[in-house]
């Protein structure tokens, strides 16, 4: 469904992604783990067209998205929950969700989906008229994921959804990621530093070091891999 | 205390402030979205006034009805100014979107000088008389020394424009996209907003309000030349900074504060120092409240 072929991405003169190859099939949960600064977030930003690759190709559903504008990529069915959540701080919770559905024309279905989101996260329903910037970290993460789901994406890119969250909240977020994957058949590409959680929910995983993919295997095999254990699972 | 004189100054300041507001809105909206001071904005206002002058002169010559002339001149000014605003962004700012901010600022100043000199050459360096588009109504004559029918028309127009703009920004989908883009441009792109389109719309809307301001004040003052955009632009810029650049209510408030400051100081102290007071006030505000009256401090960006 999504294929990165020899992707090389630069920030100015600094090369961040070096010959990255990733293959994601429809319905999968794929995780990309690695240390801080390895290039995980850049990988997602390259897919979304925010930092387009300098060479290589990114193919979604058989069509190249390389060089397309970010809004066209969203229209093709790829949504992202970026690093740091990036809630619109002065828009209300409802307006943030509305923005998630920005490209959708089916107003009635959008309304229904919003109700569905409020069932999923009752706290967001309580805070629906509050400015996004006033929510707690966990609430903002829920809102960020909900906003991305409002677009009804076929591929959801998640950048460190567990960052800064209490373990209980993290578990809840991962449960919902699994649920979305199972019930809506949404393909998920999950970038995480919390490798333990991520590898447990993912079908397959990739390990990135210094902008290169150094390892890829099923989630369970990676969990058992000695090198992965040493580097990312705390022994 | 002479209350009638006070009232006269109060209303005079309100009218003046509401004109500043029409121009200041363009500065503040553009700054809110792309963090650029569009120094060519005053020239948009000037071009609006010139367009209205040309159209009104032709139509008046043709003997058209007074109201129709006023409306057509206004509409023509809006359309022409919007086209200029749109083109300026595409030519002078869009290619510099990812360049250092200073480059875009210099481009803006260059655009401003270019447009001034273009109008100077294409029209004339002299002041041209501008026909009064809004007549003095007879029934209002007894009160005209407090507020003229011209001033009432200016107030009514600005208030309607502000209400329309507020509704657009608060409730329409493009308004929401504008606010989202102002708050986080990258995230707006990630939910599917076409950033280039939002920026163009912002320039067009700002140009429209500037054109309305240009026509109203030209009709009120009775003469225009190629240079009117400069001083009006600087004043409106002061008002926008005063209120907190990037904030729309701030631009309106800053404009009213500036209008009243000028009106009362000139009325009670001396009219020779009008501009001195305006800029003195700016300096004081910036010393004690650098982000403006309603400005947000930058620390809120997390």
Short mmCIF file of C-alpha atoms in Angstrom, two decimals:
data_model
loop_
_atom_site.label_atom_id
_atom_site.label_comp_id
_atom_site.label_asym_id
_atom_site.label_seq_id
_atom_site.Cartn_x
_atom_site.Cartn_y
_atom_site.Cartn_z
CA UNK A 1 0.00 0.00 0.00
CA UNK A 2 2.82 2.36 0.93
CA UNK A 3 6.26 1.84 -0.44
CA UNK A 4 9.37 3.91 0.19
CA UNK A 5 12.02 3.21 -2.43
CA UNK A 6 15.60 4.38 -1.83
CA UNK A 7 14.35 7.56 -0.18
CA UNK A 8 16.98 10.21 0.54
CA UNK A 9 15.85 13.29 2.43
CA UNK A 10 17.87 16.36 3.34
CA UNK A 11 17.49 19.35 5.65
CA UNK A 12 19.53 21.90 3.74
CA UNK A 13 22.87 20.18 3.20
CA UNK A 14 22.43 17.63 5.94
CA UNK A 15 21.28 14.24 4.78
CA UNK A 16 18.79 12.76 7.22
CA UNK A 17 17.40 9.74 5.37
CA UNK A 18 19.85 7.50 3.58
CA UNK A 19 18.45 5.03 1.10
CA UNK A 20 15.36 4.15 3.13
CA UNK A 21 13.21 1.25 1.92
CA UNK A 22 9.97 0.46 3.69
CA UNK A 23 7.03 -1.60 2.48
CA UNK A 24 3.63 -1.48 4.15
CA UNK A 25 0.71 -3.67 3.12
CA UNK A 26 -2.95 -2.80 3.52
CA UNK A 27 -4.35 -3.52 6.99
CA UNK A 28 -0.99 -3.82 8.69
CA UNK A 29 0.34 -2.07 11.76
CA UNK A 30 3.97 -1.29 11.03
CA UNK A 31 6.29 0.30 13.52
CA UNK A 32 9.52 2.19 13.01
CA UNK A 33 11.73 2.28 16.08
CA UNK A 34 15.05 3.96 16.69
CA UNK A 35 16.92 6.39 18.89
CA UNK A 36 16.31 10.12 19.06
CA UNK A 37 17.49 11.80 15.88
CA UNK A 38 17.64 8.60 13.85
CA UNK A 39 15.31 10.06 11.21
CA UNK A 40 11.98 8.54 12.22
CA UNK A 41 9.99 11.76 12.20
CA UNK A 42 11.64 12.84 8.97
CA UNK A 43 10.45 9.59 7.40
CA UNK A 44 6.85 10.50 8.22
CA UNK A 45 7.29 14.11 7.11
CA UNK A 46 8.69 12.84 3.81
CA UNK A 47 5.62 10.67 3.26
CA UNK A 48 3.30 13.63 4.00
CA UNK A 49 5.19 15.92 1.65
CA UNK A 50 6.27 18.41 4.32
CA UNK A 51 9.94 17.57 3.75
CA UNK A 52 9.89 15.96 0.30
CA UNK A 53 12.67 13.50 -0.50
CA UNK A 54 15.48 14.71 -2.73
CA UNK A 55 15.67 11.37 -4.49
CA UNK A 56 13.93 8.04 -4.40
CA UNK A 57 10.21 7.46 -4.63
CA UNK A 58 7.26 7.14 -2.28
CA UNK A 59 4.37 5.19 -3.74
CA UNK A 60 0.89 5.01 -2.25
CA UNK A 61 -1.68 2.71 -3.86
CA UNK A 62 0.50 2.45 -6.94
CA UNK A 63 0.69 6.22 -7.37
CA UNK A 64 3.76 8.29 -6.64
CA UNK A 65 3.26 10.94 -3.96
CA UNK A 66 6.80 12.29 -4.29
CA UNK A 67 6.68 16.01 -5.07
CA UNK A 68 2.96 16.32 -4.41
CA UNK A 69 1.70 19.10 -2.13
CA UNK A 70 0.83 18.03 1.44
CA UNK A 71 -2.89 18.75 0.99
CA UNK A 72 -3.03 16.54 -2.11
CA UNK A 73 -1.40 13.73 -0.15
CA UNK A 74 -4.02 14.10 2.59
CA UNK A 75 -6.69 13.94 -0.09
CA UNK A 76 -5.27 10.60 -1.26
CA UNK A 77 -5.98 9.14 2.18
CA UNK A 78 -2.85 9.65 4.28
CA UNK A 79 -3.23 11.45 7.61
CA UNK A 80 -0.57 12.17 10.17
CA UNK A 81 -0.42 12.75 13.90
CA UNK A 82 2.86 14.64 13.93
CA UNK A 83 5.56 14.88 16.57
CA UNK A 84 4.50 17.13 19.43
CA UNK A 85 0.77 16.69 18.56
CA UNK A 86 0.46 20.17 17.09
CA UNK A 87 -3.03 20.88 18.34
CA UNK A 88 -4.31 24.22 17.05
CA UNK A 89 -4.00 25.99 20.41
CA UNK A 90 -6.65 28.68 19.95
CA UNK A 91 -9.23 26.55 18.16
CA UNK A 92 -11.74 24.72 20.32
CA UNK A 93 -11.74 20.94 20.56
CA UNK A 94 -14.64 20.80 18.11
CA UNK A 95 -12.93 23.18 15.69
CA UNK A 96 -9.79 21.06 15.87
CA UNK A 97 -11.88 18.03 14.93
CA UNK A 98 -13.59 20.01 12.15
CA UNK A 99 -10.17 20.85 10.75
CA UNK A 100 -9.39 17.13 10.71
CA UNK A 101 -12.37 16.67 8.38
CA UNK A 102 -11.36 19.71 6.31
CA UNK A 103 -11.38 17.92 2.95
CA UNK A 104 -14.54 15.92 3.54
CA UNK A 105 -17.78 16.97 1.90
CA UNK A 106 -20.12 14.46 3.58
CA UNK A 107 -21.22 16.77 6.41
CA UNK A 108 -23.66 14.30 7.94
CA UNK A 109 -21.10 11.51 8.15
CA UNK A 110 -18.60 13.97 9.63
CA UNK A 111 -21.08 14.74 12.39
CA UNK A 112 -21.60 11.06 13.03
CA UNK A 113 -17.88 10.46 13.18
CA UNK A 114 -17.51 13.25 15.69
CA UNK A 115 -20.12 11.59 17.87
CA UNK A 116 -18.18 8.36 17.54
CA UNK A 117 -14.99 10.13 18.64
CA UNK A 118 -16.80 11.56 21.65
CA UNK A 119 -17.95 8.04 22.60
CA UNK A 120 -14.36 6.86 22.30
CA UNK A 121 -12.96 9.75 24.36
CA UNK A 122 -15.71 11.13 26.64
CA UNK A 123 -13.25 13.65 28.08
CA UNK A 124 -13.08 15.37 24.69
CA UNK A 125 -16.87 15.66 24.65
CA UNK A 126 -16.74 17.36 28.03
CA UNK A 127 -14.13 19.80 26.75
CA UNK A 128 -15.61 20.34 23.30
CA UNK A 129 -15.83 24.14 23.62
CA UNK A 130 -12.46 24.54 25.32
CA UNK A 131 -9.42 25.84 23.42
CA UNK A 132 -7.10 23.02 22.36
CA UNK A 133 -4.12 24.65 24.04
CA UNK A 134 -5.73 24.34 27.47
CA UNK A 135 -5.94 20.52 27.40
CA UNK A 136 -3.52 18.28 29.28
CA UNK A 137 -0.86 16.32 27.40
CA UNK A 138 -2.87 13.12 27.38
CA UNK A 139 -6.03 14.90 26.25
CA UNK A 140 -4.09 16.65 23.50
CA UNK A 141 -2.79 13.30 22.28
CA UNK A 142 -6.33 11.93 22.19
CA UNK A 143 -7.42 15.03 20.29
CA UNK A 144 -4.51 14.76 17.87
CA UNK A 145 -5.37 11.15 17.05
CA UNK A 146 -9.08 11.97 16.82
CA UNK A 147 -8.38 14.87 14.50
CA UNK A 148 -6.44 12.57 12.18
CA UNK A 149 -9.23 9.96 12.31
CA UNK A 150 -11.81 12.59 11.34
CA UNK A 151 -10.26 12.54 7.87
CA UNK A 152 -11.14 8.81 7.64
CA UNK A 153 -7.63 8.04 6.42
CA UNK A 154 -6.72 4.76 4.80
CA UNK A 155 -3.19 5.13 6.14
CA UNK A 156 -2.55 6.72 9.52
CA UNK A 157 0.93 7.96 10.37
CA UNK A 158 1.57 8.28 14.10
CA UNK A 159 4.65 9.98 15.49
CA UNK A 160 5.38 8.96 19.09
CA UNK A 161 1.85 8.92 20.43
CA UNK A 162 3.14 7.73 23.83
CA UNK A 163 5.60 10.57 24.38
CA UNK A 164 5.20 12.16 27.78
CA UNK A 165 2.11 10.14 28.71
CA UNK A 166 1.44 8.09 31.82
CA UNK A 167 1.54 4.31 31.18
CA UNK A 168 -2.22 4.00 31.68
CA UNK A 169 -2.92 6.63 29.05
CA UNK A 170 -0.35 5.07 26.73
CA UNK A 171 -2.08 1.70 27.04
CA UNK A 172 -5.43 3.28 26.26
CA UNK A 173 -4.02 5.04 23.19
CA UNK A 174 -2.51 1.79 21.92
CA UNK A 175 -5.79 -0.05 22.49
CA UNK A 176 -7.51 2.51 20.33
CA UNK A 177 -4.85 2.25 17.64
CA UNK A 178 -5.46 -1.50 17.52
CA UNK A 179 -9.21 -0.97 17.46
CA UNK A 180 -9.02 1.48 14.56
CA UNK A 181 -6.81 -0.96 12.69
CA UNK A 182 -9.17 -3.88 13.23
CA UNK A 183 -12.58 -2.25 12.90
CA UNK A 184 -11.94 0.37 10.23
CA UNK A 185 -9.19 -1.58 8.45
CA UNK A 186 -6.98 1.51 8.71
CA UNK A 187 -3.36 0.78 7.94
CA UNK A 188 -1.05 2.17 10.60
CA UNK A 189 2.55 3.34 10.41
CA UNK A 190 3.72 3.96 13.94
CA UNK A 191 6.94 5.70 14.91
CA UNK A 192 7.91 5.04 18.52
CA UNK A 193 10.72 5.32 21.02
CA UNK A 194 8.70 3.15 23.37
CA UNK A 195 9.78 0.04 21.48
CA UNK A 196 8.29 -2.37 23.96
CA UNK A 197 4.74 -1.17 23.46
CA UNK A 198 5.13 -0.59 19.76
CA UNK A 199 6.57 -4.01 18.88
CA UNK A 200 3.79 -5.74 20.80
CA UNK A 201 1.00 -4.17 18.77
CA UNK A 202 2.81 -4.12 15.41
CA UNK A 203 2.70 -6.88 12.85
CA UNK A 204 6.13 -5.96 11.61
CA UNK A 205 8.78 -3.45 12.58
CA UNK A 206 11.73 -1.60 11.13
CA UNK A 207 14.74 -0.41 13.11
CA UNK A 208 16.38 2.83 12.06
CA UNK A 209 19.86 4.03 12.94
CA UNK A 210 21.40 7.25 11.64
CA UNK A 211 18.94 7.56 8.81
CA UNK A 212 19.27 3.97 7.60
CA UNK A 213 17.04 0.96 8.06
CA UNK A 214 19.27 -1.59 9.76
CA UNK A 215 16.78 -4.33 10.61
CA UNK A 216 13.28 -5.44 9.78
CA UNK A 217 11.27 -8.37 11.02
CA UNK A 218 7.98 -9.29 12.67
CA UNK A 219 7.21 -7.47 15.89
CA UNK A 220 7.65 -10.58 18.00
CA UNK A 221 10.99 -11.51 16.44
CA UNK A 222 12.30 -8.00 17.00
CA UNK A 223 11.18 -8.17 20.62
CA UNK A 224 13.27 -11.31 20.99
CA UNK A 225 16.26 -9.98 19.05
CA UNK A 226 19.31 -9.54 21.28
CA UNK A 227 20.57 -6.36 19.59
CA UNK A 228 17.13 -4.74 19.73
CA UNK A 229 16.76 -5.75 23.36
CA UNK A 230 20.11 -4.20 24.21
CA UNK A 231 19.59 -0.97 22.29
CA UNK A 232 15.87 -0.24 22.70
CA UNK A 233 14.32 -2.41 25.35
CA UNK A 234 16.62 -1.57 28.24
CA UNK A 235 18.62 -4.81 28.34
CA UNK B 1 -15.98 71.66 29.92
CA UNK B 2 -17.51 72.03 26.51
CA UNK B 3 -19.35 68.74 26.04
CA UNK B 4 -20.36 69.38 22.48
CA UNK B 5 -16.73 69.92 21.50
CA UNK B 6 -15.75 66.79 23.41
CA UNK B 7 -18.43 64.79 21.57
CA UNK B 8 -17.23 66.18 18.27
CA UNK B 9 -13.67 65.05 19.00
CA UNK B 10 -14.89 61.68 20.23
CA UNK B 11 -16.84 61.03 17.03
CA UNK B 12 -14.09 62.47 14.87
CA UNK B 13 -11.61 60.10 16.51
CA UNK B 14 -14.00 57.20 16.04
CA UNK B 15 -14.31 57.91 12.32
CA UNK B 16 -10.59 58.32 11.91
CA UNK B 17 -9.93 55.17 13.91
CA UNK B 18 -12.38 53.12 11.92
CA UNK B 19 -10.61 54.11 8.70
CA UNK B 20 -7.27 53.10 10.20
CA UNK B 21 -8.89 49.83 11.20
CA UNK B 22 -9.90 49.02 7.62
CA UNK B 23 -6.27 49.30 6.58
CA UNK B 24 -4.78 47.82 9.76
CA UNK B 25 -6.82 44.63 9.24
CA UNK B 26 -4.82 43.84 6.13
CA UNK B 27 -1.49 44.28 7.91
CA UNK B 28 -2.51 42.17 10.84
CA UNK B 29 -4.12 39.34 8.85
CA UNK B 30 -1.12 38.99 6.55
CA UNK B 31 1.25 39.11 9.52
CA UNK B 32 -0.84 36.52 11.34
CA UNK B 33 -0.51 34.09 8.45
CA UNK B 34 2.98 34.58 7.04
CA UNK B 35 4.67 36.82 9.63
CA UNK B 36 5.44 39.47 7.07
CA UNK B 37 4.83 43.20 7.33
CA UNK B 38 3.36 43.88 3.92
CA UNK B 39 4.75 47.36 3.35
CA UNK B 40 3.03 47.55 -0.03
CA UNK B 41 -0.34 47.42 1.74
CA UNK B 42 -0.63 51.23 1.90
CA UNK B 43 -0.18 51.32 -1.86
CA UNK B 44 -3.14 48.95 -2.28
CA UNK B 45 -5.22 51.52 -0.45
CA UNK B 46 -3.88 54.28 -2.69
CA UNK B 47 -4.59 52.25 -5.84
CA UNK B 48 -8.13 51.68 -4.59
CA UNK B 49 -8.62 55.43 -4.26
CA UNK B 50 -7.24 56.08 -7.76
CA UNK B 51 -9.43 53.39 -9.31
CA UNK B 52 -12.49 54.91 -7.67
CA UNK B 53 -11.49 58.38 -8.87
CA UNK B 54 -11.14 57.23 -12.48
CA UNK B 55 -14.37 55.25 -12.50
CA UNK B 56 -16.35 57.95 -10.69
CA UNK B 57 -15.06 60.68 -13.01
CA UNK B 58 -16.06 58.73 -16.10
CA UNK B 59 -19.48 57.83 -14.74
CA UNK B 60 -20.15 61.35 -13.44
CA UNK B 61 -19.24 62.68 -16.87
CA UNK B 62 -21.72 60.25 -18.37
CA UNK B 63 -24.32 61.76 -16.05
CA UNK B 64 -25.07 58.67 -14.04
CA UNK B 65 -27.11 58.68 -10.85
CA UNK B 66 -25.17 59.62 -7.70
CA UNK B 67 -25.78 56.45 -5.73
CA UNK B 68 -24.93 54.22 -8.68
CA UNK B 69 -21.65 56.10 -9.19
CA UNK B 70 -20.67 55.63 -5.54
CA UNK B 71 -21.44 51.90 -5.60
CA UNK B 72 -19.77 51.22 -8.96
CA UNK B 73 -16.67 53.21 -8.01
CA UNK B 74 -16.41 51.28 -4.77
CA UNK B 75 -16.86 47.90 -6.47
CA UNK B 76 -14.29 48.75 -9.13
CA UNK B 77 -11.82 49.88 -6.46
CA UNK B 78 -12.31 46.63 -4.54
CA UNK B 79 -11.85 44.43 -7.61
CA UNK B 80 -8.79 46.30 -8.81
CA UNK B 81 -7.13 46.40 -5.40
CA UNK B 82 -7.81 42.70 -4.83
CA UNK B 83 -6.14 41.90 -8.13
CA UNK B 84 -3.12 43.95 -7.08
CA UNK B 85 -2.98 42.32 -3.64
CA UNK B 86 -3.18 38.86 -5.21
CA UNK B 87 -0.48 39.64 -7.76
CA UNK B 88 1.87 41.29 -5.25
CA UNK B 89 1.86 38.16 -3.09
CA UNK B 90 2.54 35.90 -6.06
CA UNK B 91 5.29 38.07 -7.50
CA UNK B 92 7.07 39.57 -4.50
CA UNK B 93 6.47 37.26 -1.54
CA UNK B 94 5.70 33.71 -2.63
CA UNK B 95 9.14 33.07 -4.18
CA UNK B 96 10.67 34.19 -0.87
CA UNK B 97 8.42 32.09 1.38
CA UNK B 98 11.31 30.01 2.71
CA UNK B 99 13.95 32.74 2.50
CA UNK B 100 15.11 34.67 5.59
CA UNK B 101 12.41 37.05 6.78
CA UNK B 102 14.50 40.11 6.02
CA UNK B 103 14.48 39.26 2.29
CA UNK B 104 10.70 39.30 2.13
CA UNK B 105 10.62 42.56 4.07
CA UNK B 106 12.99 44.20 1.61
CA UNK B 107 10.91 42.84 -1.24
CA UNK B 108 7.85 44.44 0.40
CA UNK B 109 9.55 47.83 0.65
CA UNK B 110 10.65 47.51 -2.99
CA UNK B 111 7.09 46.67 -4.02
CA UNK B 112 5.83 49.73 -2.16
CA UNK B 113 8.30 52.07 -3.89
CA UNK B 114 7.59 50.49 -7.24
CA UNK B 115 3.85 51.01 -6.94
CA UNK B 116 4.19 54.60 -5.73
CA UNK B 117 6.40 55.49 -8.65
CA UNK B 118 4.27 53.59 -11.09
CA UNK B 119 1.21 55.63 -10.11
CA UNK B 120 3.33 58.79 -10.09
CA UNK B 121 4.34 58.15 -13.71
CA UNK B 122 1.05 56.75 -14.95
CA UNK B 123 -1.05 59.48 -13.29
CA UNK B 124 0.48 62.68 -11.96
CA UNK B 125 2.64 63.88 -9.08
CA UNK B 126 0.02 66.52 -8.22
CA UNK B 127 -2.95 66.25 -5.92
CA UNK B 128 -6.15 65.42 -7.80
CA UNK B 129 -9.55 66.52 -6.57
CA UNK B 130 -11.71 63.59 -5.53
CA UNK B 131 -15.47 63.92 -5.97
CA UNK B 132 -17.59 63.54 -2.87
CA UNK B 133 -19.29 60.17 -3.33
CA UNK B 134 -21.50 60.56 -0.29
CA UNK B 135 -23.79 63.60 -0.37
CA UNK B 136 -24.56 65.78 2.65
CA UNK B 137 -28.18 65.04 3.55
CA UNK B 138 -30.30 68.09 4.22
CA UNK B 139 -32.23 66.64 7.13
CA UNK B 140 -28.93 65.98 8.94
CA UNK B 141 -27.64 69.55 8.57
CA UNK B 142 -28.50 70.70 12.13
CA UNK B 143 -26.20 68.02 13.58
CA UNK B 144 -23.55 68.08 10.87
CA UNK B 145 -21.10 70.10 12.92
CA UNK B 146 -20.91 67.21 15.41
CA UNK B 147 -20.79 64.40 12.89
CA UNK B 148 -21.27 64.85 9.16
CA UNK B 149 -23.26 62.48 7.00
CA UNK B 150 -19.95 61.54 5.35
CA UNK B 151 -18.64 60.42 8.70
CA UNK B 152 -21.81 58.48 9.43
CA UNK B 153 -21.43 56.70 6.10
CA UNK B 154 -17.82 55.87 6.96
CA UNK B 155 -18.81 54.49 10.35
CA UNK B 156 -21.70 52.47 8.97
CA UNK B 157 -19.51 50.98 6.25
CA UNK B 158 -16.65 50.07 8.54
CA UNK B 159 -18.94 48.51 11.12
CA UNK B 160 -20.62 46.37 8.44
CA UNK B 161 -17.25 45.35 7.02
CA UNK B 162 -16.03 44.33 10.47
CA UNK B 163 -19.16 42.29 11.17
CA UNK B 164 -18.86 40.53 7.80
CA UNK B 165 -15.20 39.82 8.40
CA UNK B 166 -15.83 38.49 11.90
CA UNK B 167 -18.54 36.16 10.61
CA UNK B 168 -16.26 34.98 7.82
CA UNK B 169 -13.34 34.24 10.13
CA UNK B 170 -15.35 32.71 12.94
CA UNK B 171 -17.85 30.58 11.07
CA UNK B 172 -16.91 29.82 7.47
CA UNK B 173 -14.66 26.95 6.47
CA UNK B 174 -12.13 29.27 4.82
CA UNK B 175 -12.10 31.40 7.99
CA UNK B 176 -11.36 28.34 10.08
CA UNK B 177 -8.61 27.39 7.65
CA UNK B 178 -7.16 30.89 7.98
CA UNK B 179 -7.08 30.67 11.76
CA UNK B 180 -5.58 27.19 11.67
CA UNK B 181 -2.91 28.31 9.20
CA UNK B 182 -2.06 31.31 11.39
CA UNK B 183 -1.67 29.06 14.42
CA UNK B 184 0.35 26.27 12.79
CA UNK B 185 1.03 26.33 9.09
CA UNK B 186 2.53 22.84 8.89
CA UNK B 187 -0.30 21.23 10.80
CA UNK B 188 -2.82 23.02 8.62
CA UNK B 189 -1.14 21.48 5.58
CA UNK B 190 -1.26 18.08 7.31
CA UNK B 191 -5.04 18.22 7.62
CA UNK B 192 -5.37 19.13 3.96
CA UNK B 193 -5.44 22.93 3.87
CA UNK B 194 -3.99 24.35 0.66
CA UNK B 195 -1.69 26.90 2.29
CA UNK B 196 -1.10 28.86 -0.91
CA UNK B 197 -4.80 29.34 -1.38
CA UNK B 198 -5.30 30.52 2.19
CA UNK B 199 -2.48 33.03 1.80
CA UNK B 200 -3.98 34.34 -1.45
CA UNK B 201 -7.40 34.69 0.15
CA UNK B 202 -5.85 36.59 3.04
CA UNK B 203 -4.19 39.05 0.68
CA UNK B 204 -7.38 39.48 -1.32
CA UNK B 205 -9.55 40.09 1.75
CA UNK B 206 -7.03 42.53 3.23
CA UNK B 207 -6.84 44.37 -0.09
CA UNK B 208 -10.61 44.64 -0.28
CA UNK B 209 -10.89 46.29 3.13
CA UNK B 210 -7.98 48.61 2.30
CA UNK B 211 -9.70 49.63 -0.93
CA UNK B 212 -12.91 50.39 0.95
CA UNK B 213 -10.91 52.52 3.38
CA UNK B 214 -9.13 54.28 0.52
CA UNK B 215 -12.34 55.23 -1.24
CA UNK B 216 -14.08 56.40 1.93
CA UNK B 217 -11.23 58.60 3.08
CA UNK B 218 -10.55 60.01 -0.38
CA UNK B 219 -14.18 60.99 -0.65
CA UNK B 220 -14.02 62.51 2.83
CA UNK B 221 -10.78 64.45 2.36
CA UNK B 222 -11.52 65.44 -1.23
CA UNK B 223 -8.10 64.99 -2.81
CA UNK B 224 -5.58 62.22 -3.48
CA UNK B 225 -2.09 61.73 -4.85
CA UNK B 226 0.34 58.84 -5.28
CA UNK B 227 1.78 59.35 -1.80
CA UNK B 228 -1.39 58.99 0.34
CA UNK B 229 -0.78 55.28 0.83
CA UNK B 230 2.50 55.87 2.59
CA UNK B 231 1.32 57.94 5.53
CA UNK B 232 -2.00 56.10 5.87
CA UNK B 233 -0.12 52.80 5.68
CA UNK B 234 2.33 53.82 8.40
CA UNK B 235 -0.47 55.01 10.65
CA UNK B 236 -2.45 51.80 10.16
CA UNK B 237 0.71 49.82 10.79
CA UNK B 238 1.19 51.72 14.05
CA UNK B 239 -2.41 50.90 14.95
CA UNK B 240 -1.89 47.21 14.19
CA UNK B 241 1.27 47.07 16.31
CA UNK B 242 -0.45 49.04 19.05
CA UNK B 243 -3.26 46.51 19.23
CA UNK B 244 -0.95 43.52 18.91
CA UNK B 245 0.10 42.56 15.41
CA UNK B 246 -1.55 39.34 14.25
CA UNK B 247 -4.68 39.92 16.31
CA UNK B 248 -7.81 41.07 14.48
CA UNK B 249 -9.67 42.56 17.46
CA UNK B 250 -6.31 44.09 18.39
CA UNK B 251 -6.07 45.88 15.05
CA UNK B 252 -9.53 47.39 15.52
CA UNK B 253 -8.85 48.40 19.10
CA UNK B 254 -5.41 49.81 18.26
CA UNK B 255 -6.94 51.82 15.43
CA UNK B 256 -9.62 53.31 17.66
CA UNK B 257 -7.07 54.15 20.35
CA UNK B 258 -4.87 55.81 17.76
CA UNK B 259 -7.81 57.69 16.22
CA UNK B 260 -8.90 59.04 19.59
CA UNK B 261 -5.36 59.91 20.65
CA UNK B 262 -4.89 61.98 17.52
CA UNK B 263 -8.32 63.54 17.74
CA UNK B 264 -8.07 64.60 21.38
CA UNK B 265 -4.48 65.77 21.27
CA UNK B 266 -5.05 67.86 18.17
CA UNK B 267 -8.35 69.14 19.55
CA UNK B 268 -7.11 70.13 22.99
CA UNK B 269 -3.41 70.80 22.45
CA UNK B 270 -2.28 71.51 18.90
CA UNK B 271 -2.96 70.17 15.45
CA UNK B 272 0.63 70.78 14.38
CA UNK B 273 1.80 67.82 16.39
CA UNK B 274 -0.77 65.25 15.23
CA UNK B 275 1.74 62.72 13.95
CA UNK B 276 4.11 63.36 16.84
CA UNK B 277 1.43 62.30 19.29
CA UNK B 278 0.60 59.21 17.31
CA UNK B 279 4.16 57.97 17.24
CA UNK B 280 4.91 59.05 20.80
CA UNK B 281 2.00 56.92 21.87
CA UNK B 282 3.38 53.98 19.90
CA UNK B 283 6.75 54.30 21.62
CA UNK B 284 5.11 54.39 25.05
CA UNK B 285 2.95 51.33 24.35
CA UNK B 286 5.90 49.39 23.00
CA UNK B 287 8.00 50.22 26.08
CA UNK B 288 5.36 49.06 28.53
CA UNK B 289 3.61 46.37 26.51
CA UNK B 290 5.86 45.16 23.67
CA UNK B 291 3.37 42.64 22.28
CA UNK B 292 0.65 45.31 21.95
CA UNK B 293 -2.63 45.74 23.80
CA UNK B 294 -4.15 42.37 22.81
CA UNK B 295 -0.98 40.72 21.52
CA UNK B 296 -0.13 37.22 22.60
CA UNK B 297 3.28 36.58 24.03
CA UNK B 298 5.25 34.11 21.94
CA UNK B 299 5.84 31.74 24.85
CA UNK B 300 2.48 30.06 24.29
CA UNK B 301 3.84 28.21 21.27
CA UNK B 302 4.63 24.74 22.57
#
